[in-house]
Short mmCIF file of N, CA and C in Angstrom, two decimals:
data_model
loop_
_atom_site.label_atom_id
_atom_site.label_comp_id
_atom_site.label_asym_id
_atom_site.label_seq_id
_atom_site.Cartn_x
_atom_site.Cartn_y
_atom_site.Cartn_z
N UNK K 1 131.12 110.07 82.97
CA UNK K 1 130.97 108.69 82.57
C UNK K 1 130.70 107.79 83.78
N UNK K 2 130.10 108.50 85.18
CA UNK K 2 129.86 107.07 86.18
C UNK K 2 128.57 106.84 86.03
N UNK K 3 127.58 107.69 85.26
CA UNK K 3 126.06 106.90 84.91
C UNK K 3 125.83 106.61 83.93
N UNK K 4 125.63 105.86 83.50
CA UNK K 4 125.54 104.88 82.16
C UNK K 4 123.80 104.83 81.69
N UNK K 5 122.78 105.27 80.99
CA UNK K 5 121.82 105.56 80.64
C UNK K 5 121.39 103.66 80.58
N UNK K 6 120.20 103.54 81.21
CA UNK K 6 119.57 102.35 81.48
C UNK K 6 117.98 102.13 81.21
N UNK K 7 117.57 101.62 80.44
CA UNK K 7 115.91 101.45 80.12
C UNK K 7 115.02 100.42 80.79
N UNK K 8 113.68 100.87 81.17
CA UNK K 8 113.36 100.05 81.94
C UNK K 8 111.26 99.90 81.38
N UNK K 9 111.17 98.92 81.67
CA UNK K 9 110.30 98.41 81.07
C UNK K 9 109.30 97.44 82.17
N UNK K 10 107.62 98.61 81.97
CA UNK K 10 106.80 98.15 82.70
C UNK K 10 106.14 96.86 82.30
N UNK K 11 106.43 95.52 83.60
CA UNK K 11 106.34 94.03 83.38
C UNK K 11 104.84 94.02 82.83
N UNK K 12 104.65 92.88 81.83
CA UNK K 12 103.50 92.98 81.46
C UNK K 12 102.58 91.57 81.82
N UNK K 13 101.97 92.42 83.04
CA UNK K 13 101.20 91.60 83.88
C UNK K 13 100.15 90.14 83.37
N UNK K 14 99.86 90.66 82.29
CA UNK K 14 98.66 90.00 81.80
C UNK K 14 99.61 88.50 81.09
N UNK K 15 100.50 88.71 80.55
CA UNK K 15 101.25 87.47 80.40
C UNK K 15 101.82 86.97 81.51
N UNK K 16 102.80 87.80 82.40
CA UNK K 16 102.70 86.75 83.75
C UNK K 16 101.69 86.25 84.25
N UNK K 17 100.27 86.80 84.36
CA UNK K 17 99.18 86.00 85.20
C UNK K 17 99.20 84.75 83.90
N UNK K 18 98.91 84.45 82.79
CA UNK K 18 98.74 83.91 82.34
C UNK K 18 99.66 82.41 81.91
N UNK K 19 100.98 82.90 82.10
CA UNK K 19 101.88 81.79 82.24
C UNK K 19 101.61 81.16 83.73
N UNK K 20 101.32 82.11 84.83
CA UNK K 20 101.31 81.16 86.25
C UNK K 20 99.83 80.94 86.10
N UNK K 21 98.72 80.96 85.76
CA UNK K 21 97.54 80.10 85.70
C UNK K 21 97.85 79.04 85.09
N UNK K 22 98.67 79.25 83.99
CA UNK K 22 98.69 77.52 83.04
C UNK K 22 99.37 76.92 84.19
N UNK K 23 100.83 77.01 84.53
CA UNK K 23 100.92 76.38 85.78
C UNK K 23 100.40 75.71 86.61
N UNK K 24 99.13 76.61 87.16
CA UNK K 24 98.72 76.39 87.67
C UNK K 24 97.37 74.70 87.48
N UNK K 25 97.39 74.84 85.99
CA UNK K 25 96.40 73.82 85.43
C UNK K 25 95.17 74.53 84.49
N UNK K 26 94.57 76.07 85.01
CA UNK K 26 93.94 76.45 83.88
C UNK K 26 94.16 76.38 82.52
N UNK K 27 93.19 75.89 82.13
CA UNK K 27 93.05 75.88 80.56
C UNK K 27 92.68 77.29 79.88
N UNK K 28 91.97 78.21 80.50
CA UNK K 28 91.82 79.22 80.04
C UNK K 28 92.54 80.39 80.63
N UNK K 29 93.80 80.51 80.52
CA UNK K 29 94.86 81.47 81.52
C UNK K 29 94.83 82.42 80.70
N UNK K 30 94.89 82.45 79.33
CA UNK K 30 94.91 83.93 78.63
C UNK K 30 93.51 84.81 79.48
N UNK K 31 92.23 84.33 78.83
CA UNK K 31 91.36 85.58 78.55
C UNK K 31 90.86 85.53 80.70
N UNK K 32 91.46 84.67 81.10
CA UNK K 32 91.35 85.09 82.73
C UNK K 32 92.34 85.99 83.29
N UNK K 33 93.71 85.44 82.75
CA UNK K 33 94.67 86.44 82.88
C UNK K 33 94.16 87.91 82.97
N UNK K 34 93.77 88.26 81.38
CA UNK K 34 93.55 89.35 80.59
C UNK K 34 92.50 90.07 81.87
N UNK K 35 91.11 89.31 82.22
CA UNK K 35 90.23 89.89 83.08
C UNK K 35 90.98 90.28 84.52
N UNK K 36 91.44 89.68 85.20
CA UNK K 36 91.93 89.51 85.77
C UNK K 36 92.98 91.09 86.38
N UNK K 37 93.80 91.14 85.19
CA UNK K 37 94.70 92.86 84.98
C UNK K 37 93.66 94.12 84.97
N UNK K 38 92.72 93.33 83.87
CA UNK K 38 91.97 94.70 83.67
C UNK K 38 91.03 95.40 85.13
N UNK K 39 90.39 94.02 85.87
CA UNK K 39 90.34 94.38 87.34
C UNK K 39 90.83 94.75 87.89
N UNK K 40 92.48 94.76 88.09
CA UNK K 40 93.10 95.11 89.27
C UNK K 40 93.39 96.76 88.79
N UNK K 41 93.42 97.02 86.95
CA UNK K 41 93.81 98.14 86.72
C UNK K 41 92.39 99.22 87.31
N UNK K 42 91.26 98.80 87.09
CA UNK K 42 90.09 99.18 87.05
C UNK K 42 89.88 99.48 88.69
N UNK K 43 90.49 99.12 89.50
CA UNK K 43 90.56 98.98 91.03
C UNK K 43 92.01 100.51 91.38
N UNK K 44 92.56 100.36 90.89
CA UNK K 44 93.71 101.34 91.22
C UNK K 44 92.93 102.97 90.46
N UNK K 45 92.49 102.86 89.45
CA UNK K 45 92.00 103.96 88.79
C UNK K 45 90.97 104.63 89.37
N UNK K 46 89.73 104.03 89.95
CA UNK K 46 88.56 104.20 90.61
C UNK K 46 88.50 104.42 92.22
N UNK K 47 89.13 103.24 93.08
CA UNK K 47 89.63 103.30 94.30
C UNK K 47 89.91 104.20 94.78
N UNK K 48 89.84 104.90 96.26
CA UNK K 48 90.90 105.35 96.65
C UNK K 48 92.11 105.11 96.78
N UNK K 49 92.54 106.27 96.98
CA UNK K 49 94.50 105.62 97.10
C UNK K 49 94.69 105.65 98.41
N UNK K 50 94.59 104.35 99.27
CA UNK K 50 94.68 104.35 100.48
C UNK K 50 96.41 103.47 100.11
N UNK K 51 97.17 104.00 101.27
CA UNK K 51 98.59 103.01 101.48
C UNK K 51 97.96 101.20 101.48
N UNK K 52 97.31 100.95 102.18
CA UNK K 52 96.74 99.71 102.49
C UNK K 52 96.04 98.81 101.21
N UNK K 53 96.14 99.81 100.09
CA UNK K 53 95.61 99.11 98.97
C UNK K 53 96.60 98.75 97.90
N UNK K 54 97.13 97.43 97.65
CA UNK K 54 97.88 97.02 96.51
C UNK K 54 97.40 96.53 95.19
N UNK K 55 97.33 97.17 94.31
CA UNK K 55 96.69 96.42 92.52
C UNK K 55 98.03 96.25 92.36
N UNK K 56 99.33 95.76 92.81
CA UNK K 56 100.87 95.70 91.61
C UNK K 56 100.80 94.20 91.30
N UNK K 57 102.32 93.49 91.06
CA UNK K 57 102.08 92.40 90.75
C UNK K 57 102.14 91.67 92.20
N UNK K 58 102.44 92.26 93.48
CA UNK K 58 102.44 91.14 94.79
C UNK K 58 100.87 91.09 95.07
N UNK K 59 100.08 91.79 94.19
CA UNK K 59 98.38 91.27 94.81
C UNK K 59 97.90 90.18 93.47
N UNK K 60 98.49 90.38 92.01
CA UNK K 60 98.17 89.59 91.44
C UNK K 60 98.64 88.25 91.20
N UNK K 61 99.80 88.12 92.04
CA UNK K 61 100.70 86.82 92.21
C UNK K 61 99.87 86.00 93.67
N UNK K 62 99.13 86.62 94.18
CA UNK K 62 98.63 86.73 95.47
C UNK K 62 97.24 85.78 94.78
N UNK K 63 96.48 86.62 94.15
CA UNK K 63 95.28 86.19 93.13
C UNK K 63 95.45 85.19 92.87
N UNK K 64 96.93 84.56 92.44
CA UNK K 64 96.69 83.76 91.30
C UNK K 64 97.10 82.46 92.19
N UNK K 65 97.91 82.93 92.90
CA UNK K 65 98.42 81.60 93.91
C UNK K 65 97.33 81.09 95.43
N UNK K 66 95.67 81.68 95.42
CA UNK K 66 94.74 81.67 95.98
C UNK K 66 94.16 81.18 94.67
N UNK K 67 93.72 81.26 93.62
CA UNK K 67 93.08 80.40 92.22
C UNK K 67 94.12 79.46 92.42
N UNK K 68 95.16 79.65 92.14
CA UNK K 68 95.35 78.14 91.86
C UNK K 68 95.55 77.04 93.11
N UNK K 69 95.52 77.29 94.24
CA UNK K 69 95.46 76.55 95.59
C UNK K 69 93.69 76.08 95.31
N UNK K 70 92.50 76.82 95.02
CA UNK K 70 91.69 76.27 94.75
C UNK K 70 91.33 75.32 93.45
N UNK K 71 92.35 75.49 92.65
CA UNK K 71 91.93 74.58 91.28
C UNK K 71 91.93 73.13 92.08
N UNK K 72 93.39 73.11 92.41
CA UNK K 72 94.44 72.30 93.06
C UNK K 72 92.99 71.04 93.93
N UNK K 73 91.90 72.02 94.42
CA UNK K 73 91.35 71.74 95.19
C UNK K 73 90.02 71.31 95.12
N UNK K 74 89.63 71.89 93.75
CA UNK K 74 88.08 72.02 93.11
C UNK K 74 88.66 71.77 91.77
N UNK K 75 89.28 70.43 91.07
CA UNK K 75 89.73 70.65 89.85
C UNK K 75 88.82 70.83 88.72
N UNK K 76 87.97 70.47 88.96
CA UNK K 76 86.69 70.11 87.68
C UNK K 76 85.77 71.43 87.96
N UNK K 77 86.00 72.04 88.66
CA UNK K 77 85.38 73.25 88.94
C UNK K 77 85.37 74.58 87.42
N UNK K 78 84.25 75.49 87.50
CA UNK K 78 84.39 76.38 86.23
C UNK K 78 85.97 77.04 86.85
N UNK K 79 86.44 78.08 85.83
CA UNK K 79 87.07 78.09 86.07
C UNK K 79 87.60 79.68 86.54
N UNK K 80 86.57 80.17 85.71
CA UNK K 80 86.04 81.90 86.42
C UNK K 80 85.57 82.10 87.43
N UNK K 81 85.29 81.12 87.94
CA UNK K 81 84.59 80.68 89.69
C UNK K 81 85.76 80.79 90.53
N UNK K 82 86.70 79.92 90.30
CA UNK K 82 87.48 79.71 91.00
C UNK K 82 88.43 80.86 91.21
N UNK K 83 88.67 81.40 90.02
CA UNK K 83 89.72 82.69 89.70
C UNK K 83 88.68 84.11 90.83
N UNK K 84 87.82 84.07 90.40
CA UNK K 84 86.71 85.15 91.06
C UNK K 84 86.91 85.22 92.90
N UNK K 85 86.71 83.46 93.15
CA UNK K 85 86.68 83.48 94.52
C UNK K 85 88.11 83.73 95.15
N UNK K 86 89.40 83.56 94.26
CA UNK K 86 90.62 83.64 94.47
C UNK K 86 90.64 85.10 94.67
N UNK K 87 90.24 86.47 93.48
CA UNK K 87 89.83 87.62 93.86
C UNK K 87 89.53 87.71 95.35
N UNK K 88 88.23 87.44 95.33
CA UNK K 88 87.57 87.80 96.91
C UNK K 88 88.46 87.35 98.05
N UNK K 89 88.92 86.19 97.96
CA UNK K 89 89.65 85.55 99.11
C UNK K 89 90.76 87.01 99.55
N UNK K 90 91.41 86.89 98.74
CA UNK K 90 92.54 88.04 99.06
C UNK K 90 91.97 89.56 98.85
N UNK K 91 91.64 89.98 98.30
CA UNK K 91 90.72 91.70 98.05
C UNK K 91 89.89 92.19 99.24
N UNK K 92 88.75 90.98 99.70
CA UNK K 92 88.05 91.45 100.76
C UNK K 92 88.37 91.64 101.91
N UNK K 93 89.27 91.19 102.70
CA UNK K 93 90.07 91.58 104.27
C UNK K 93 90.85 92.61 104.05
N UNK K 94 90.65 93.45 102.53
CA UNK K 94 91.37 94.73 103.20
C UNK K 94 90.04 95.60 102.87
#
C-alpha cells in the first residue's frame, strides 16, 4: 500500500494555444491554435530527432508568446501572418 495507482493525461495543446491566443487578442485562436499543433506535430513526426529540437508545449508557449508580442505590435495585421512569422521567429535559429 505505499503506491497508490495515479492517471495521467496528455495536455491538450490545441486548447491551450487557443485560450492563450484569445489572450492574446486573436479573434481567430481556435482554427490557428488547431494549425498551429498540427505543425508542431507534423515537425516532430518528419524531423529528425535531434536533442536541440523541441515540438512540446515550451516551443508552443514560445510560438504563441512571439504571435502575440507581434499582435500587441501589428494589431490590425492578418492574423495567420502574424502567428506564421511568430513560427519562424522562434523555429528558424535552431
Amino acid at each position: 500500500a505505499l503506491f497508490r495507482p495515479c492517471a495521467m493525461m496528455v495536455p491538450d495543446y490545441a486548447l491551450i494555444g487557443e485560450i492563450s491566443l484569445m489572450s492574446f487578442g486573436f479573434r481567430n485562436g481556435r482554427p490557428l491554435a488547431r494549425k498551429m499543433v498540427a505543425t508542431f506535430k507534423l515537425c516532430s513526426e518528419q524531423l529528425s530527432s535531434q536533442d536541440h529540437y523541441d515540438y512540446g508545449m515550451r516551443a508552443v508557449k514560445s510560438v504563441i508568446t512571439a504571435a502575440g508580442n507581434l499582435k500587441r505590435e501589428f494589431p490590425e495585421d492578418n492574423e495567420e501572418v502574424l502567428l506564421l512569422r511568430g513560427l519562424m521567429d522562434v523555429n528558424v535559429p535552431k
